[in-house]
Tab-separated table of C-alpha atoms in Angstrom:
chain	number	residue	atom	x	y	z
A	1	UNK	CA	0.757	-17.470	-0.684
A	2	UNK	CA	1.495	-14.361	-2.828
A	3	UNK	CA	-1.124	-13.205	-5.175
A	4	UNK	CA	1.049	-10.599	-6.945
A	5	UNK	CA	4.507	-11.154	-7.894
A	6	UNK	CA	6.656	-8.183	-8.864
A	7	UNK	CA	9.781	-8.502	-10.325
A	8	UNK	CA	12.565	-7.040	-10.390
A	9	UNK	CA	13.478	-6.372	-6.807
A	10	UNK	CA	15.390	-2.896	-7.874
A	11	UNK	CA	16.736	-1.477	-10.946
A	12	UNK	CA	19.275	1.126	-11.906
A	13	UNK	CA	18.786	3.260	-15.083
A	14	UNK	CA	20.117	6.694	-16.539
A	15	UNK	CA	18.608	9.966	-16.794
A	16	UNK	CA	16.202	9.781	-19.991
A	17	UNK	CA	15.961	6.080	-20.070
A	18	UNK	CA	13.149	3.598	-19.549
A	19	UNK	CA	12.311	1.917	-16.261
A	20	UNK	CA	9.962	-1.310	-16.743
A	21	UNK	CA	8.437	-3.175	-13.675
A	22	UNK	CA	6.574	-6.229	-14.193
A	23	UNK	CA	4.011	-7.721	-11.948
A	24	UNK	CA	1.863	-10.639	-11.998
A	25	UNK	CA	-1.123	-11.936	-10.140
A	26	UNK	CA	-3.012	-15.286	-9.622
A	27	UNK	CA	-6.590	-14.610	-8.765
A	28	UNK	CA	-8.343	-14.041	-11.639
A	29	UNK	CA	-10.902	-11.954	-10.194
A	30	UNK	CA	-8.958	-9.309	-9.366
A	31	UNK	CA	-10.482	-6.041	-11.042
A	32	UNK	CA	-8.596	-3.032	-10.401
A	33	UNK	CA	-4.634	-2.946	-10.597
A	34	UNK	CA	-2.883	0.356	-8.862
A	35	UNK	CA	0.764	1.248	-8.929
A	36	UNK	CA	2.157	3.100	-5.836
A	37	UNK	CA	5.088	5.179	-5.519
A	38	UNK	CA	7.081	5.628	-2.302
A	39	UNK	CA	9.917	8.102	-1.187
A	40	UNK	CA	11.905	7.591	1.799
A	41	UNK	CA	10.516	7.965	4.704
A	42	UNK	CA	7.123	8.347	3.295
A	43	UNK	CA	4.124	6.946	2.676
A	44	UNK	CA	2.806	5.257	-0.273
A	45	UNK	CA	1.265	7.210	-2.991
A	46	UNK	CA	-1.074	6.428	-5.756
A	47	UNK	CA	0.469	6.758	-8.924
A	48	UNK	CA	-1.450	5.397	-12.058
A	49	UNK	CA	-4.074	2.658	-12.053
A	50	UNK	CA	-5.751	0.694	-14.457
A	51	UNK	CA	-8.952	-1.680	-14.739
A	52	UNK	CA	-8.865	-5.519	-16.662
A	53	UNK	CA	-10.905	-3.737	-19.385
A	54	UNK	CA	-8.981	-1.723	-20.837
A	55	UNK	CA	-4.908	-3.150	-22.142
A	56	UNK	CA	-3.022	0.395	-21.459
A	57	UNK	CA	-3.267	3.539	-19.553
A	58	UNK	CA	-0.910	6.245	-20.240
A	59	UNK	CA	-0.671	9.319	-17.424
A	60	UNK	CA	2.409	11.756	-18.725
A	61	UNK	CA	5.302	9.667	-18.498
A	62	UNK	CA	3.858	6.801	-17.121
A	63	UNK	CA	2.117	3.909	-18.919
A	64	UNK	CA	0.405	1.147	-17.304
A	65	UNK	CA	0.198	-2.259	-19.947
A	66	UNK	CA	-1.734	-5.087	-19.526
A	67	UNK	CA	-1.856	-8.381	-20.520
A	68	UNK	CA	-5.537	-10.303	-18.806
A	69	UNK	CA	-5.008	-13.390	-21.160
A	70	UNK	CA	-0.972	-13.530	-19.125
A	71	UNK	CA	-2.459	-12.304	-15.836
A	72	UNK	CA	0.057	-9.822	-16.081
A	73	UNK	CA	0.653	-5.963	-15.855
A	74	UNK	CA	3.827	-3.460	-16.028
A	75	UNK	CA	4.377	-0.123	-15.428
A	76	UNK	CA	6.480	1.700	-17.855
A	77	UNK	CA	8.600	4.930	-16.765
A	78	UNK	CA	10.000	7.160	-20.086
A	79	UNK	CA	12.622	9.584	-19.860
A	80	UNK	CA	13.007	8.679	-16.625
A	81	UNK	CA	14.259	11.269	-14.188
A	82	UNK	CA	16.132	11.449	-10.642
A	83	UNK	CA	13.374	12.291	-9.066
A	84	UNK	CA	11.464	9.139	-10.093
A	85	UNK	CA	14.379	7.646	-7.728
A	86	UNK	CA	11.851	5.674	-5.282
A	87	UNK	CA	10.285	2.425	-4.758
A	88	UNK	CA	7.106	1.075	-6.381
A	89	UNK	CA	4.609	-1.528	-5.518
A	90	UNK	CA	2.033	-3.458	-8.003
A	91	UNK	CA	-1.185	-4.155	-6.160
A	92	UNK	CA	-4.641	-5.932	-6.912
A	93	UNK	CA	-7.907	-5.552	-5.322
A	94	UNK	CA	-11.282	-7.337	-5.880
A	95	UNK	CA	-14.037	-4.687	-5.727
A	96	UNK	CA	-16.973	-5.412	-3.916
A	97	UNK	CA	-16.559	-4.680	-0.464
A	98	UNK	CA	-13.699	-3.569	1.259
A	99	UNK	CA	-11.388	-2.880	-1.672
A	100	UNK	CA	-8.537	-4.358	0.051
A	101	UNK	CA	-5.380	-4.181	-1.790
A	102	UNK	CA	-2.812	-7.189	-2.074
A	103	UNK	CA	0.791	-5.687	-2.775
A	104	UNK	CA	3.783	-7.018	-4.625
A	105	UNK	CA	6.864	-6.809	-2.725
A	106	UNK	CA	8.521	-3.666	-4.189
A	107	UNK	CA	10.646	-2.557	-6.311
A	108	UNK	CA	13.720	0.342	-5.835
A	109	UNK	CA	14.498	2.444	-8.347
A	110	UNK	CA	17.131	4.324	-8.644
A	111	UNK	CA	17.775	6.974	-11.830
A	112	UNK	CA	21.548	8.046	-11.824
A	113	UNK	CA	21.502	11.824	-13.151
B	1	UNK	CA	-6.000	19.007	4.906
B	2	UNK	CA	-3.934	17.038	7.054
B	3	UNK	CA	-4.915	13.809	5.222
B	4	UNK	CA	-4.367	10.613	7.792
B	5	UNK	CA	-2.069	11.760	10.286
B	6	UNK	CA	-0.449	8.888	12.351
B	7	UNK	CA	1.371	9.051	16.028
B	8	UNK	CA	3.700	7.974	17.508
B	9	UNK	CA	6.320	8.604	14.594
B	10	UNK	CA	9.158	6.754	16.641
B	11	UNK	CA	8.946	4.001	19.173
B	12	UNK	CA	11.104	2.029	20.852
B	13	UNK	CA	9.741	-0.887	22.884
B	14	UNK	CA	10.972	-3.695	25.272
B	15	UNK	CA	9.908	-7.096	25.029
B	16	UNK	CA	6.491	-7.363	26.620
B	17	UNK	CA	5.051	-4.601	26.156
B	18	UNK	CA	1.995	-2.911	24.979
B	19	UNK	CA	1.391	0.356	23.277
B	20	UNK	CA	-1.246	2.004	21.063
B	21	UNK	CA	-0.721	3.592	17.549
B	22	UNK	CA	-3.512	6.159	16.668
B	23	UNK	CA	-4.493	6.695	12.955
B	24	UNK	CA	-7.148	9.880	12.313
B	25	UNK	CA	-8.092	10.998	8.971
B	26	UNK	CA	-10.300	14.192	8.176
B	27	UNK	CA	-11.406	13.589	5.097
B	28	UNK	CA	-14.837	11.650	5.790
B	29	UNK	CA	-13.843	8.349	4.763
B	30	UNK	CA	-15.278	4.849	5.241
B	31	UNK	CA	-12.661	2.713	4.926
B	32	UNK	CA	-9.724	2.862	7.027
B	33	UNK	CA	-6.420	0.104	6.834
B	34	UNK	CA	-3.663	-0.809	9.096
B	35	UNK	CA	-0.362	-2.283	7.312
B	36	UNK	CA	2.999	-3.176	7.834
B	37	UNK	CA	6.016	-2.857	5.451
B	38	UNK	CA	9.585	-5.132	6.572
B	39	UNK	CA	12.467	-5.364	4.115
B	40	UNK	CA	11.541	-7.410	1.084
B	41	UNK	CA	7.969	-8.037	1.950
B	42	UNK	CA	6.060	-5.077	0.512
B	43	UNK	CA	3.307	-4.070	2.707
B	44	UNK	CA	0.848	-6.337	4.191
B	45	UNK	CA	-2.682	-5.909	5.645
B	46	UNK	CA	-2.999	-6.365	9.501
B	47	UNK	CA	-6.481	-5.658	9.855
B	48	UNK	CA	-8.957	-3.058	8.584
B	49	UNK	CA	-12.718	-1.520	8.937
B	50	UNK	CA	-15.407	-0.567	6.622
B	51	UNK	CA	-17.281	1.712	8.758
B	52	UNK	CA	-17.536	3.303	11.731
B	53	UNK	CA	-17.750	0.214	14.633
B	54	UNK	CA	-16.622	-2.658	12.266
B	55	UNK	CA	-13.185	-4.174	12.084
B	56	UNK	CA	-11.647	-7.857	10.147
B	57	UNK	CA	-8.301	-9.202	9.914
B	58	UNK	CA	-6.503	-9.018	7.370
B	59	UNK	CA	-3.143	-11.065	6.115
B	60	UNK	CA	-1.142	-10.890	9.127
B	61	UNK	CA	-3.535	-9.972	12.052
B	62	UNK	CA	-1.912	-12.311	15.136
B	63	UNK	CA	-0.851	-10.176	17.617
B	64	UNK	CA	-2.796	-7.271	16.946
B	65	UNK	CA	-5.888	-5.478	17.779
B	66	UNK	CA	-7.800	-2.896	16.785
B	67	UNK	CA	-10.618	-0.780	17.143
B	68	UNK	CA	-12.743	2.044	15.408
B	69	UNK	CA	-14.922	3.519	18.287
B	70	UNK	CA	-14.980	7.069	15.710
B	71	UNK	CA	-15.355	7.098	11.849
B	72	UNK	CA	-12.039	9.431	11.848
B	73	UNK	CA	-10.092	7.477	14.170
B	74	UNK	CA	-8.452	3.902	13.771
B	75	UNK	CA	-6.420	2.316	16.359
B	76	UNK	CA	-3.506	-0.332	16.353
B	77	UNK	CA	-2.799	-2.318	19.771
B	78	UNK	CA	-0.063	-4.271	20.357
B	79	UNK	CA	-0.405	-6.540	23.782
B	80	UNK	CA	2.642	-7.725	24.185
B	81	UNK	CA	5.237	-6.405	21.791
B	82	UNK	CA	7.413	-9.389	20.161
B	83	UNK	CA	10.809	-8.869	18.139
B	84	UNK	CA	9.483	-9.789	15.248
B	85	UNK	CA	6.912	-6.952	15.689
B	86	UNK	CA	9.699	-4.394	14.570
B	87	UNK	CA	8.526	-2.988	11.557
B	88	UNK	CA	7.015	0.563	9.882
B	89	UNK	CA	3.652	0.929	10.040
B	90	UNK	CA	1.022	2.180	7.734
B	91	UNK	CA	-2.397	3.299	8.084
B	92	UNK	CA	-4.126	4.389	5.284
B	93	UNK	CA	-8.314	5.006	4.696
B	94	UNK	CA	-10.362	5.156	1.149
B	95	UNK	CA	-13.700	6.960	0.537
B	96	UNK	CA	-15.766	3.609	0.097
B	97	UNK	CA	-18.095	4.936	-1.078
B	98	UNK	CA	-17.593	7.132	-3.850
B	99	UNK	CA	-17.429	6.449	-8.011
B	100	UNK	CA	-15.273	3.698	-9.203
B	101	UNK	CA	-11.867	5.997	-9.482
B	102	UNK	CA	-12.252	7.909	-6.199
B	103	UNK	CA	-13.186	4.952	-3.636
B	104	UNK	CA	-10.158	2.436	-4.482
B	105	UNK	CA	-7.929	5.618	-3.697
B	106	UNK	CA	-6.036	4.603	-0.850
B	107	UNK	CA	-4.578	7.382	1.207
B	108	UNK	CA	-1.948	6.507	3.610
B	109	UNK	CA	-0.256	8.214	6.437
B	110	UNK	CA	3.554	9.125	6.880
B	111	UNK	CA	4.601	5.806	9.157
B	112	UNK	CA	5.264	4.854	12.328
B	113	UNK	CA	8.662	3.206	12.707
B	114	UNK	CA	8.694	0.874	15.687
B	115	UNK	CA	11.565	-1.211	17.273
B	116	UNK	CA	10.647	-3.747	19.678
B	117	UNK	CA	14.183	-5.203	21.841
């Protein structure tokens, strides 16, 4: 059973434009939502996060919207650069415990210069 | 800081057999998390500890073990390797016990890539 779905699988955009992943999740007590960026042959990196109580998070060029009522959440890149060329996983967590994450499947991103 | 620092980075394997991945972080924390990541799938939870001593499974735990004897180490065991075993994996550790922000900071490790034949 997947709790978060993340679509699309990868996505191609030019220099300056904007990259939009969507995600969705079932449980509804999920209470924190990260986003995690990847480069090749590295690990996964925290990127921007947000919590159900709030609908938007904005960090530079990077904006985290949600939707609670939808049970859904997106992750906005502007002006998007080549180096923003990786992949990036939505992810839920229920507090409480051991804060264990449940991650979407990815998506690749690649920014043509 | 090293951060969580992972070995073996390669590994090749035959059918059968068993091997030990080490994840150690120096940076205190409670929590530590093993993962894979295959094509497609995104990464998954194997198993993972809350403290020092303590270990559950996670989403895909068959054919794994592990075992956190130190607060900065967590270890990965594989029996008897399978094909299907042939993946990269992740360990990564939070604080657990920090404010809100800080503790659901995961922290992960550069990968071990593992082939099993």
């Amino acid at each position: 059973q997947q709790q978060v779905k993340q679509s699309p699988q990868s996505l191609i955009v030019q220099k300056g434009g904007i990259s939009i992943i969507n995600c969705a999740y079932e449980n509804t007590a999920f209470d924190y939502f990260p986003w995690y960026q990847q480069f090749p042959g590295k690990g996964p990196a925290l990127l921007i996060a947000i919590r159900p109580d709030v609908s938007e998070k904005k960090e530079g060029r990077f904006t985290i919207s949600f939707n609670k009522s939808a049970k859904q959440f997106s992750l906005h890149i502007m002006d998007s650069q080549p180096g923003d060329s990786a992949t990036y996983f939505c992810a839920a967590s229920l507090q409480g415990g051991s804060e264990k994450l449940v991650f979407g499947k990815g998506m690749k991103l690649t920014v043509n210069p | 800081n090293a951060g969580v620092t992972q070995t073996p980075k390669f590994r090749v394997l035959k059918t059968g057999q068993s091997m030990t991945l080490l994840c150690a972080q120096d940076m205190n924390h409670e929590y530590m998390y093993w993962y894979r990541q295959d094509p497609g799938m995104g990464l998954r939870l194997i198993h993972y500890s809350v403290g020092e001593g303590t270990t559950a499974k996670g989403e895909v735990p068959d054919g794994y073990n592990v075992s956190r004897l130190k607060k900065q180490n967590f270890l990965l065991g594989l029996e008897s390797a399978a094909p299907s075993q042939t993946s990269v994996y992740f360990c990564a550790s939070s604080s657990g016990t920090s404010g809100f922000i800080a503790k659901n900071i995961q922290y992960f490790g550069a990968g071990t890539r593992l082939s099993v034949l």
